[in-house]
CSV table of C-alpha atoms in Angstrom, one decimal:
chain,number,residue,atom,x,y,z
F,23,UNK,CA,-28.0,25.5,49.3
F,24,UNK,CA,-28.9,28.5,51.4
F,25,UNK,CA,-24.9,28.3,53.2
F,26,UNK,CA,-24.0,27.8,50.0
F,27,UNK,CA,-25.5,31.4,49.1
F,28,UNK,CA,-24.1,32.7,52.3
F,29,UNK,CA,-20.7,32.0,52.4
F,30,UNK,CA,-20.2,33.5,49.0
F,31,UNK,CA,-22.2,36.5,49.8
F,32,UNK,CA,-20.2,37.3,52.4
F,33,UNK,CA,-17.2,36.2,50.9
F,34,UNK,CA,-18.0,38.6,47.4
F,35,UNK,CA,-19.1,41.3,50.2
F,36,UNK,CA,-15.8,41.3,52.7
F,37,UNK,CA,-13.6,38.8,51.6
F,38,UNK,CA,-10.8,41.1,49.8
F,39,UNK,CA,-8.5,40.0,52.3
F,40,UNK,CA,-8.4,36.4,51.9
F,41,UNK,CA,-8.5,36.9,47.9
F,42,UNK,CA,-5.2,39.5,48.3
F,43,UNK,CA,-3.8,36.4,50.5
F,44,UNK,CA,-4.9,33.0,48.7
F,45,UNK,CA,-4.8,34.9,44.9
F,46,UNK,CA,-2.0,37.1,45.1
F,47,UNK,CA,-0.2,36.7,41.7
F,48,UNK,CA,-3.2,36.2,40.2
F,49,UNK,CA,-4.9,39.5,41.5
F,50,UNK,CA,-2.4,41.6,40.8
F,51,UNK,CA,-2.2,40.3,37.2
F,52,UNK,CA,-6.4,41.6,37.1
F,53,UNK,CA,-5.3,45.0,38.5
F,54,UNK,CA,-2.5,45.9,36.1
F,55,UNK,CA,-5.6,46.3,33.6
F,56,UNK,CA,-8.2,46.9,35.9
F,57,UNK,CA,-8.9,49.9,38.0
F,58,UNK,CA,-8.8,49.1,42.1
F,59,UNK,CA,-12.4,49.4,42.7
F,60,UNK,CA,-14.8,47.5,44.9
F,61,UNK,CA,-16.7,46.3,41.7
F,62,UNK,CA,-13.5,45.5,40.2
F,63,UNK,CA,-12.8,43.1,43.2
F,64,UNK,CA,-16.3,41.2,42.9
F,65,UNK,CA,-15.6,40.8,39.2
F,66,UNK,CA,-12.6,38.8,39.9
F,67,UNK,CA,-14.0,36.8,42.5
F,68,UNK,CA,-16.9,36.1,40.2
F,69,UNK,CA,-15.3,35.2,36.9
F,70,UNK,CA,-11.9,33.4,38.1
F,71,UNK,CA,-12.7,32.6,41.7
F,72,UNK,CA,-16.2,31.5,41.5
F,73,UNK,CA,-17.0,30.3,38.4
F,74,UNK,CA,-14.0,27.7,39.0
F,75,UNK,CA,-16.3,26.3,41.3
F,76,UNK,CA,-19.7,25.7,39.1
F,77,UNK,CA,-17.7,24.3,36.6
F,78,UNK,CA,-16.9,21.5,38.8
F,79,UNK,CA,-20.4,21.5,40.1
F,80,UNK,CA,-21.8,21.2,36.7
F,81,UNK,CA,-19.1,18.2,35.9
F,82,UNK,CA,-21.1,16.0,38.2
F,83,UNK,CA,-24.5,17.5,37.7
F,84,UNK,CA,-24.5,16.8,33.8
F,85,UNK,CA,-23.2,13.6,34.7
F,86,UNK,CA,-25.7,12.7,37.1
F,87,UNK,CA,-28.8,13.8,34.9
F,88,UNK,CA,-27.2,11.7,32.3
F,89,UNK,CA,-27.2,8.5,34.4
F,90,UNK,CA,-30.6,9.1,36.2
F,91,UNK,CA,-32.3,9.7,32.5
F,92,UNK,CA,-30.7,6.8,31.4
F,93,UNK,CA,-32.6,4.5,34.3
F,94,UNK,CA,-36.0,6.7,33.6
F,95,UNK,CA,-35.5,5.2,30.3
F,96,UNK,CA,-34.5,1.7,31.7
F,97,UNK,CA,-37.0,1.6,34.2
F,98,UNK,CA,-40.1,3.0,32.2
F,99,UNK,CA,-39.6,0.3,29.4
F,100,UNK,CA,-39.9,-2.6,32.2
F,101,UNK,CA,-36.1,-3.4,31.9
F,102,UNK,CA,-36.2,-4.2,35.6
F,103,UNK,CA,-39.2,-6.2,35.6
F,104,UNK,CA,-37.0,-9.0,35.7
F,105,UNK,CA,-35.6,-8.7,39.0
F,106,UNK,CA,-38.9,-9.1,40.6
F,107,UNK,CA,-39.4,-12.1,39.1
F,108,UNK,CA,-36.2,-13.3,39.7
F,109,UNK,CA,-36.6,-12.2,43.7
F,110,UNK,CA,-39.7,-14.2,44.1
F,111,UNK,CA,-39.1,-17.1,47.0
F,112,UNK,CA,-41.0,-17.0,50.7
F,113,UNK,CA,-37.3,-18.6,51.8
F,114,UNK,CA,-36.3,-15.4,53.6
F,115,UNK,CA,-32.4,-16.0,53.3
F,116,UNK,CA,-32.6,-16.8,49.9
F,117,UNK,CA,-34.7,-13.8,49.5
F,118,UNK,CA,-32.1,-11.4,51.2
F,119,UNK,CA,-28.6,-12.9,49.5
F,120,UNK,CA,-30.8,-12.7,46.2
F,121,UNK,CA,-31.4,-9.0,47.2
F,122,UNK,CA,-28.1,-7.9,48.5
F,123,UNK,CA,-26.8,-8.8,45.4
F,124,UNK,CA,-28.8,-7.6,43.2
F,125,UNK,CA,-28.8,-4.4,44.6
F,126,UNK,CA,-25.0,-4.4,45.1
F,127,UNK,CA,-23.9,-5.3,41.0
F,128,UNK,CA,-27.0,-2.7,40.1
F,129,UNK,CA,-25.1,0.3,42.2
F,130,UNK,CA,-21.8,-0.4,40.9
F,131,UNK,CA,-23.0,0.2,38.0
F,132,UNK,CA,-26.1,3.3,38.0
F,133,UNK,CA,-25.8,5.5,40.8
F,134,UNK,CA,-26.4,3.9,44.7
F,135,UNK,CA,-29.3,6.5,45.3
F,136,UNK,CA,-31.0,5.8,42.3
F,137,UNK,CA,-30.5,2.0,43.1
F,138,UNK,CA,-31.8,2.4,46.4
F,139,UNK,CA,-35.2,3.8,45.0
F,140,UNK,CA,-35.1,1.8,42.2
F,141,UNK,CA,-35.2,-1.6,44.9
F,142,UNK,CA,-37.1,-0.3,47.0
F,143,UNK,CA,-40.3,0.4,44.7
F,144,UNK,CA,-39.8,-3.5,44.0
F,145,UNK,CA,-39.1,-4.6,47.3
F,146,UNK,CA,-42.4,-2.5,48.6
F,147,UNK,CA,-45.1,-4.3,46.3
F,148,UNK,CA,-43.4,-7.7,47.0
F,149,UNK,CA,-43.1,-7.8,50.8
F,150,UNK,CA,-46.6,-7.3,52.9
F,151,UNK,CA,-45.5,-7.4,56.6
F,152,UNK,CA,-44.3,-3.9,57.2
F,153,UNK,CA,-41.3,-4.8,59.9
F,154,UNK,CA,-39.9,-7.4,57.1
F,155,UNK,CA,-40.0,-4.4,54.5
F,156,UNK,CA,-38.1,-2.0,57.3
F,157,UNK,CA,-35.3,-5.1,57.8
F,158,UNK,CA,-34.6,-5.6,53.5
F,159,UNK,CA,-35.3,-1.7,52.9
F,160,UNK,CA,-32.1,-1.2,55.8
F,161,UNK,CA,-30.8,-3.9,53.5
F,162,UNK,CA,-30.7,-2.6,50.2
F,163,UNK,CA,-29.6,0.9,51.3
F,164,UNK,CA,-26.3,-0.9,53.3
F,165,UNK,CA,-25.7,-3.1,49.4
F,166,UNK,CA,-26.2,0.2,47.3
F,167,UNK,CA,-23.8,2.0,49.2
F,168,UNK,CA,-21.0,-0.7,49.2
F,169,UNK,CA,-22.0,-1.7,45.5
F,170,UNK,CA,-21.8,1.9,44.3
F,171,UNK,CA,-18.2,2.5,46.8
F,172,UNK,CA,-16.2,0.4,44.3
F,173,UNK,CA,-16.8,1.7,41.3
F,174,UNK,CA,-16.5,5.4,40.0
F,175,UNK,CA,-19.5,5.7,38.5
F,176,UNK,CA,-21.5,4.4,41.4
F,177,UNK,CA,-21.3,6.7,44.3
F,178,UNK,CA,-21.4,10.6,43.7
F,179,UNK,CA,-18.5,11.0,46.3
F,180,UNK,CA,-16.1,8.5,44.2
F,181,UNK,CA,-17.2,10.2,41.4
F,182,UNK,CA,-16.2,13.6,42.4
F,183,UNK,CA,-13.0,12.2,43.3
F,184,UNK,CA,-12.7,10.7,39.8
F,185,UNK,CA,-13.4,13.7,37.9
F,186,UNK,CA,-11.0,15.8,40.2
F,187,UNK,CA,-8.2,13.6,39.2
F,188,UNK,CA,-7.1,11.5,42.4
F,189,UNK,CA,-7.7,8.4,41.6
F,190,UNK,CA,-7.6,5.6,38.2
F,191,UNK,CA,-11.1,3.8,37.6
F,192,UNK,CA,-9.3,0.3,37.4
F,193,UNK,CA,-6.8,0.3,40.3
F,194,UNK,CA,-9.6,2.2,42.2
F,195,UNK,CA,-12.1,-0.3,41.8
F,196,UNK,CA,-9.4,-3.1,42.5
F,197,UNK,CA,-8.8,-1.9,45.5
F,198,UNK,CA,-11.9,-1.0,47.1
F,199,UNK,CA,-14.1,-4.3,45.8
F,200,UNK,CA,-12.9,-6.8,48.4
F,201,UNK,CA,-13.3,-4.5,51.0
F,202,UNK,CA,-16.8,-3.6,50.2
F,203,UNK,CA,-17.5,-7.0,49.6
F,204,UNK,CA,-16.4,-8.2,52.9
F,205,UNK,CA,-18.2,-5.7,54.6
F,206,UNK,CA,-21.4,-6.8,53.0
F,207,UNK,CA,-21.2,-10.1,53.2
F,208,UNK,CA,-20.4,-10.1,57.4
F,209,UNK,CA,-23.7,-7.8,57.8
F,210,UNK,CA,-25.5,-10.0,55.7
F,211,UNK,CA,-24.5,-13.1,58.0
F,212,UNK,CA,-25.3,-11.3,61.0
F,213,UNK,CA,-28.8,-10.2,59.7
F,214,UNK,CA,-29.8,-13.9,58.4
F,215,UNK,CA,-29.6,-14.8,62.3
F,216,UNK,CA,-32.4,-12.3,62.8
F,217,UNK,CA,-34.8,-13.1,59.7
F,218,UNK,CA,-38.2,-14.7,60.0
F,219,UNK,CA,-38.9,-18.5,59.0
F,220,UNK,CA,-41.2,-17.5,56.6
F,221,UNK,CA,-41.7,-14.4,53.8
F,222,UNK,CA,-44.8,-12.9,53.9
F,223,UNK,CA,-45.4,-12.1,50.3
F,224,UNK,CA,-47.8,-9.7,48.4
F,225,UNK,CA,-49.8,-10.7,45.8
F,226,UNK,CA,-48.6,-8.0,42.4
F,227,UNK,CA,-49.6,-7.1,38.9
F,228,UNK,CA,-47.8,-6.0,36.7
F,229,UNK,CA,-46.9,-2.2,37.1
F,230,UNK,CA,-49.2,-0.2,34.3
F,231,UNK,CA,-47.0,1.7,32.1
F,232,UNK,CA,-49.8,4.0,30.2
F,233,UNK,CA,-49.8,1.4,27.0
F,234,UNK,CA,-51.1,-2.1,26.4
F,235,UNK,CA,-48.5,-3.4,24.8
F,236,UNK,CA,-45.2,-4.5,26.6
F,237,UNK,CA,-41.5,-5.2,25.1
F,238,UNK,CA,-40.4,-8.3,24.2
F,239,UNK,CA,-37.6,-9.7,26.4
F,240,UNK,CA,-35.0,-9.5,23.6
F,241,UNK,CA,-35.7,-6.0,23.4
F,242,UNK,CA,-35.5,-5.5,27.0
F,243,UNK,CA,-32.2,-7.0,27.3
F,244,UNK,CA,-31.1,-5.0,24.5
F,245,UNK,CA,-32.2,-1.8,25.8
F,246,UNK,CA,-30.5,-3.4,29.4
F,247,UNK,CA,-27.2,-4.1,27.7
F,248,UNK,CA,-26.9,-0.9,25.7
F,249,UNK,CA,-27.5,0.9,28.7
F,250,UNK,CA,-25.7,-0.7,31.5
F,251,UNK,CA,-22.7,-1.5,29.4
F,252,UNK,CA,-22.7,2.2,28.3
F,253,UNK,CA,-22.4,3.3,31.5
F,254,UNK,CA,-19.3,0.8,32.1
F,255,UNK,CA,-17.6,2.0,28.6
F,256,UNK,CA,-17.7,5.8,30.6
F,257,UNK,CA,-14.5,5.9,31.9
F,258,UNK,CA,-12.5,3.9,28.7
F,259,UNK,CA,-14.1,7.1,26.7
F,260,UNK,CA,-13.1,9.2,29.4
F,261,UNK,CA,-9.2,7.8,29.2
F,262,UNK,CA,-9.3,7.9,24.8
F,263,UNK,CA,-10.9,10.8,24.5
F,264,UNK,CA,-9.8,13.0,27.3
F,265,UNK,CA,-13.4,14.8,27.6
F,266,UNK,CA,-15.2,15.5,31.2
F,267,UNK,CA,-16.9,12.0,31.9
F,268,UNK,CA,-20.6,13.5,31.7
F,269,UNK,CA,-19.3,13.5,28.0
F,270,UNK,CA,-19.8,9.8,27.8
F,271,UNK,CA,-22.9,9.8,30.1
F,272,UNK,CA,-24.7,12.0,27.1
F,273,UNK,CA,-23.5,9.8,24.1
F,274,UNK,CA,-24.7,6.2,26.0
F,275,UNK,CA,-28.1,8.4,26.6
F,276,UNK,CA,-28.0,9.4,23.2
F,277,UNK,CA,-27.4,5.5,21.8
F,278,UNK,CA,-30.1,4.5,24.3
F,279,UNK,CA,-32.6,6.7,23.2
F,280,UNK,CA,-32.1,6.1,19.7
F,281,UNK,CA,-32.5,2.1,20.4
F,282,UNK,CA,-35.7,3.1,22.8
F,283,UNK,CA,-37.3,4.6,20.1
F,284,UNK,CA,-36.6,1.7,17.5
F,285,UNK,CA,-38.1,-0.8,19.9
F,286,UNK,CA,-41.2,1.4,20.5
F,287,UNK,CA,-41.7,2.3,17.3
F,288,UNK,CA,-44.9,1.1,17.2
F,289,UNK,CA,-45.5,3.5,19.7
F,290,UNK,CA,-44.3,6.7,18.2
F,291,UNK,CA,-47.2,7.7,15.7
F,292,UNK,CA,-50.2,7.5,18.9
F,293,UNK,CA,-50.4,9.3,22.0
F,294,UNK,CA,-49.5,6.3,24.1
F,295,UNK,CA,-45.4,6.9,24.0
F,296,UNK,CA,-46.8,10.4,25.6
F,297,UNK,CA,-49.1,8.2,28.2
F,298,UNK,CA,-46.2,6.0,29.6
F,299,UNK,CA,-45.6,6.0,33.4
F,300,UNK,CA,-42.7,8.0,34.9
F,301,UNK,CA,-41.2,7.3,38.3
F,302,UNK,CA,-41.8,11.3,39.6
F,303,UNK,CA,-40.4,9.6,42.9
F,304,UNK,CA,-37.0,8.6,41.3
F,305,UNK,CA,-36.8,11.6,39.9
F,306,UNK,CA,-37.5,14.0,42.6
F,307,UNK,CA,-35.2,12.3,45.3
F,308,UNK,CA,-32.6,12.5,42.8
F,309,UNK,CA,-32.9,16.5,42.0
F,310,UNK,CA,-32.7,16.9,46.0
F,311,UNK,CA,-29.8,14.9,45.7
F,312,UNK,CA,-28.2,17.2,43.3
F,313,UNK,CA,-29.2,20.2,44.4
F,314,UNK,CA,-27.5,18.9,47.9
F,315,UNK,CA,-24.6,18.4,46.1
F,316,UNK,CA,-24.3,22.0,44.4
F,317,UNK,CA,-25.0,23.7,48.1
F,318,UNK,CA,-22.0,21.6,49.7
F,319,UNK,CA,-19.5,22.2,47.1
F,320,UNK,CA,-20.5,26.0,47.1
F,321,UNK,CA,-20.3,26.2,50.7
F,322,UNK,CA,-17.0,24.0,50.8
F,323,UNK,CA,-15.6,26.4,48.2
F,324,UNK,CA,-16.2,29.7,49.9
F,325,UNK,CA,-14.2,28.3,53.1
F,326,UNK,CA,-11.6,26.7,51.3
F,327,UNK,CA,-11.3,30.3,49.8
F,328,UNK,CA,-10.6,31.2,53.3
F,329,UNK,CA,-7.6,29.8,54.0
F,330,UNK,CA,-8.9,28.1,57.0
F,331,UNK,CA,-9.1,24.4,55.3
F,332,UNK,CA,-4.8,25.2,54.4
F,333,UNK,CA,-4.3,25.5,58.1
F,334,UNK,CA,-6.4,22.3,59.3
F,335,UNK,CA,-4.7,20.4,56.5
F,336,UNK,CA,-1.5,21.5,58.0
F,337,UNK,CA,-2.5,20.6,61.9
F,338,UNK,CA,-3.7,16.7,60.5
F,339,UNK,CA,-1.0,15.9,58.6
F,340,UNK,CA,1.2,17.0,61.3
F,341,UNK,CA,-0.7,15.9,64.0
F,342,UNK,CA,-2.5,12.2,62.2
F,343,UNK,CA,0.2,10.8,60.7
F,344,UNK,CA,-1.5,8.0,59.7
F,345,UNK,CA,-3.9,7.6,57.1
F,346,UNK,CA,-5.8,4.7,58.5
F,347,UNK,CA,-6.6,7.0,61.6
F,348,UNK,CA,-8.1,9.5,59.4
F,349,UNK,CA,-9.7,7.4,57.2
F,350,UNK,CA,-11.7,5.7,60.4
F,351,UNK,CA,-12.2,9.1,61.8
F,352,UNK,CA,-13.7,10.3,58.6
F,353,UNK,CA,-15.9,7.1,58.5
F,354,UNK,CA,-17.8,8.0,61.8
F,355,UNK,CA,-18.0,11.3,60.9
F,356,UNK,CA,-20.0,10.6,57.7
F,357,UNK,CA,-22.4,8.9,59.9
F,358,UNK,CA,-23.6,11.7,61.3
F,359,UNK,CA,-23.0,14.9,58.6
F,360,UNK,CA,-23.3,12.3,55.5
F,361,UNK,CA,-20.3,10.9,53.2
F,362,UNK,CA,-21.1,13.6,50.8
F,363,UNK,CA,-20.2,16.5,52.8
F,364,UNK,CA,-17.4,14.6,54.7
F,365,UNK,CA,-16.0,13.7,51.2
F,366,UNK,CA,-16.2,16.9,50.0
F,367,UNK,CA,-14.8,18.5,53.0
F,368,UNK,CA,-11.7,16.2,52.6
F,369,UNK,CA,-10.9,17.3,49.0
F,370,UNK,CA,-10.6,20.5,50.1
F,371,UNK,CA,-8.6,20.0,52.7
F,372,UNK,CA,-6.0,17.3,51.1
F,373,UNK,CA,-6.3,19.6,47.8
F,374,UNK,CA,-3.7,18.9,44.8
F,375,UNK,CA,-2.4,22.6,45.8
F,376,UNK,CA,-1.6,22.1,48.9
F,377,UNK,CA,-0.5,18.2,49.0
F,378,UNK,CA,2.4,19.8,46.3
F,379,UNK,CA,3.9,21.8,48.3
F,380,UNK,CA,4.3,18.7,50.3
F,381,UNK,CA,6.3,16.0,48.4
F,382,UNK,CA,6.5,13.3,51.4
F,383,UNK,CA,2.4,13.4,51.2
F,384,UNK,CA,2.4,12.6,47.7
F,385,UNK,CA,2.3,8.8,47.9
F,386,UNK,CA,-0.8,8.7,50.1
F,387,UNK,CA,-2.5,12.0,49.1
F,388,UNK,CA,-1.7,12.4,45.6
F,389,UNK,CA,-2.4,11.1,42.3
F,390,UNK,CA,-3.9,7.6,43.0
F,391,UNK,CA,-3.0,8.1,46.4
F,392,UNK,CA,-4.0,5.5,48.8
F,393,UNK,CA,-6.0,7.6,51.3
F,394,UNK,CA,-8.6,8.2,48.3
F,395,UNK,CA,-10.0,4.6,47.9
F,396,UNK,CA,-9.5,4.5,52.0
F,397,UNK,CA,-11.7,7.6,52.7
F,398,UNK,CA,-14.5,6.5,49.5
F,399,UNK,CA,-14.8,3.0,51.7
F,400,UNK,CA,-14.5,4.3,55.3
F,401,UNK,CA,-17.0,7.0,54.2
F,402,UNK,CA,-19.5,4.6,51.8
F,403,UNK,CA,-20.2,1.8,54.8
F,404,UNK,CA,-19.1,4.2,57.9
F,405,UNK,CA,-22.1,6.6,56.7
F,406,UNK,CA,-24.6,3.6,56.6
F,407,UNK,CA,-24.2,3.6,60.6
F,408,UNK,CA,-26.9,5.9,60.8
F,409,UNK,CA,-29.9,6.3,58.2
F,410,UNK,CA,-29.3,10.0,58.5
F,411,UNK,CA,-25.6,9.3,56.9
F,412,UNK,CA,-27.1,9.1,53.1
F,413,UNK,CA,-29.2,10.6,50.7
F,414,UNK,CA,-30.3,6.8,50.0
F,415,UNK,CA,-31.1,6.2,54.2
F,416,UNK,CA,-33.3,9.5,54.3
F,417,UNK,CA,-34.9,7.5,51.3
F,418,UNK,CA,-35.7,4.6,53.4
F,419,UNK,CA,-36.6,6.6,56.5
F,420,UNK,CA,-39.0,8.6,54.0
F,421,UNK,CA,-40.5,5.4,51.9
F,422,UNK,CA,-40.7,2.7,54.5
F,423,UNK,CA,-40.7,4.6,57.4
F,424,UNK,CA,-38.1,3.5,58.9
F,425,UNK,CA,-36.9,5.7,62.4
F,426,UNK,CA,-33.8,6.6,63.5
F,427,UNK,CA,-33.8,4.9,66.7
F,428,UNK,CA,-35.2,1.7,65.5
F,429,UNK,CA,-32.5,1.5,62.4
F,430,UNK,CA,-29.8,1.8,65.5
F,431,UNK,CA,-31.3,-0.9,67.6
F,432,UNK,CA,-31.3,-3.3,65.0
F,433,UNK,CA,-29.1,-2.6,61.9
F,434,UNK,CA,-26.0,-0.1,63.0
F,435,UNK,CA,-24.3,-3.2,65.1
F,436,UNK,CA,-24.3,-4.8,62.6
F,437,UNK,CA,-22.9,-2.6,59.8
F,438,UNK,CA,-20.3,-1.8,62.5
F,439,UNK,CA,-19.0,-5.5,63.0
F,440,UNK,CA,-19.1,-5.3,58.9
F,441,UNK,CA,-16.9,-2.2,58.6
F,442,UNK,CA,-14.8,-3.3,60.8
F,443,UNK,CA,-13.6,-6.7,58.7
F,444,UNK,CA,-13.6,-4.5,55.2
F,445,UNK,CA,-11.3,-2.1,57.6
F,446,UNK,CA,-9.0,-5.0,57.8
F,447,UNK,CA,-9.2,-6.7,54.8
F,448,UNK,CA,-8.5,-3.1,53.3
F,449,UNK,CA,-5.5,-2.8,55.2
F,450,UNK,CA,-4.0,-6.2,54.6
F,451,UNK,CA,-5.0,-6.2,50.7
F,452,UNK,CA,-4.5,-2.5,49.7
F,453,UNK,CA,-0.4,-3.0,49.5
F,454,UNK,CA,-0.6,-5.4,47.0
F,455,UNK,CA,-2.1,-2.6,44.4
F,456,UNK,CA,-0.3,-0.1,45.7
């Protein structure tokens, strides 16, 4: 956030150059009914420079408090409950496929940070032996981020590639889901060899919820189905209607609210509703994670303003023909400076701009281009290598402990080997959509 400030201070303080360069029609247009002032300058840069900016910023902000209040509202009504129960076993491979893929059909649909908190709070009260938490925690963060990869509701870098207008939900997700299921399942092989013989499982209660009564499981599947299924009916309301996405993530809050309140109505005339539990951890990892977001594409934007970005895109294309190399490229560099800058830094460097003026790039760069998918994959498992690569590993490094040198001693191998085989199947698959 504070680069973010930065580079547009000192972009709205000395950057009439580049705006003269980048903006020139547009600038001139101001002037003819403007008078060439310094003020004048720092009002264009602020209202038709700038502001361009926010707006997409707040595109995936609204849209990620939509989603995030939507499991606060899931979560608090004990819609999840179920997949503790579900997850109980001391057979420790059973336990960990039973996991994965939970975790993996769960990010796909909400977001993979979210997830990732979400599994781990169960995970925590269920396992006892601290090393056995640190292996399924490393777990569930590597099946969040290929679960949420596929979809473009599930990841905020696909998203953001979504709402920019790169890429189709359906041929997006058909393209990407092999791959992300390869990967997952070869790390998952290669973890079972290391797994204990035995769980050592917690004895839990029920989590308290501020209220003595609980809902029924009809109503709990109801509120699960009208929630989850909303989220999945986003981007058909997206393609009818034409509105932003977050659009769709309000009116499926809306619906779920309305049905939360029918099924607590009991509820609503005493001071318990007000008592209920909230998960403040959910929530406050989440904020971090958007206000992350908002920093990067501020910061992103005052470069790209630059010009600099037009001349890097210019040396790649020219110099990387190939989009495999870049997408690989791209995938170890999220490991170290996360997939949500790396993603970012990519759309404004292959930006719609300045892949038109280049009509050979289009088929690979352009509207449902194939280096899109390729770069939301390499980036989603590439970034897993280290537990500094995500928003959801600093999650686990934060909640279970986990260190850096001990995640790349036993887990980073691993995801390699499995990034690897989705790079393949990737390659050999991606044709047939495409």
């Amino acid at each position: 956030m504070f680069m973010g400030v930065i580079c547009w201070l000192l972009y709205i303080g000395y950057g009439t150059s580049f705006v003269v360069s980048e903006h020139q029609i547009d600038f001139l247009s101001y002037l003819s009914n403007h008078t060439v002032s310094a003020s004048s300058v720092k009002a264009f840069i602020a209202n038709s420079i700038f502001f361009q900016y926010i707006v997409n910023a707040a595109e995936v902000v609204l849209f990620l408090l939509g989603t995030m209040t939507i499991v606060e509202v899931l979560n608090n009504n004990g819609c999840f409950d179920f997949v503790q129960e579900w997850l109980r076993t001391r057979n420790p491979r059973r336990f960990l496929w039973t996991l994965a893929s939970f975790t993996f059909i769960l990010s796909a649909n909400l977001d993979n940070l979210t997830t990732v908190c979400l599994m781990l709070g169960i995970m925590h009260v269920m396992i006892s032996d601290d090393k056995q938490r640190m292996i399924f925690g490393s777990v569930i963060v590597v099946a969040a981020n290929c679960g949420g990869a596929f979809t473009v509701i599930g990841d905020v870098t696909s998203l953001t590639i979504w709402i920019n207008g790169l890429i189709t939900p359906t041929t997006y997700s058909a393209t990407v889901f092999l791959p992300c299921l390869a990967a997952l399942v070869t790390i998952l092989l290669l973890v079972s060899h290391s797994l204990p013989h035995r769980l050592s499982l917690a004895r839990t209660i029920p989590p308290y919820r501020g209220d003595d009564t609980v809902l029924t499981r009809p109503q709990r599947l109801l509120m699960l189905l009208v929630g989850i299924g909303g989220l999945w009916f986003i981007p058909t309301f997206h393609r009818i209607t034409l509105l932003p996405p977050f659009v769709g993530a309000l009116c499926v809050l809306s619906l779920l609210w309305i049905v939360n309140e029918l099924c607590n109505r009991s509820l609503l005339s005493s001071d318990q509703m007000v008592n209920k539990r909230q998960p403040l951890a959910l929530q406050y990892i989440s904020i971090q994670h958007i206000l992350f977001f908002i920093g990067l594409t501020l910061a992103f934007g005052a470069i790209k303003e630059t010009g600099i970005l037009e001349r890097f895109f210019e040396w790649s294309t020219m110099k990387l023909h190939n989009i495999y190399i870049i997408g690989a490229a791209m995938g170890f560099i999220s490991a170290v400076f996360n997939n949500v800058t790396t993603v970012l830094a990519n759309l404004c460097v292959f930006a719609p701009d300045l892949v038109q003026a280049h009509p050979e790039l289009n088929g690979s760069f352009g509207m449902d281009g194939l280096f899109w998918p390729l770069l939301s994959y390499s980036t989603a498992v590439g970034s897993s290598l280290l537990s500094i690569g995500t928003m959801a590993g600093f999650a686990l490094m934060r909640i279970e402990g986990v260190k850096l040198r001990w995640y790349v001693r036993h887990i980073s191998g691993k995801i390699f080997a499995g990034w690897v085989v989705g790079f393949f199947v990737f390659y050999f698959t991606a044709e047939y959509f495409y």
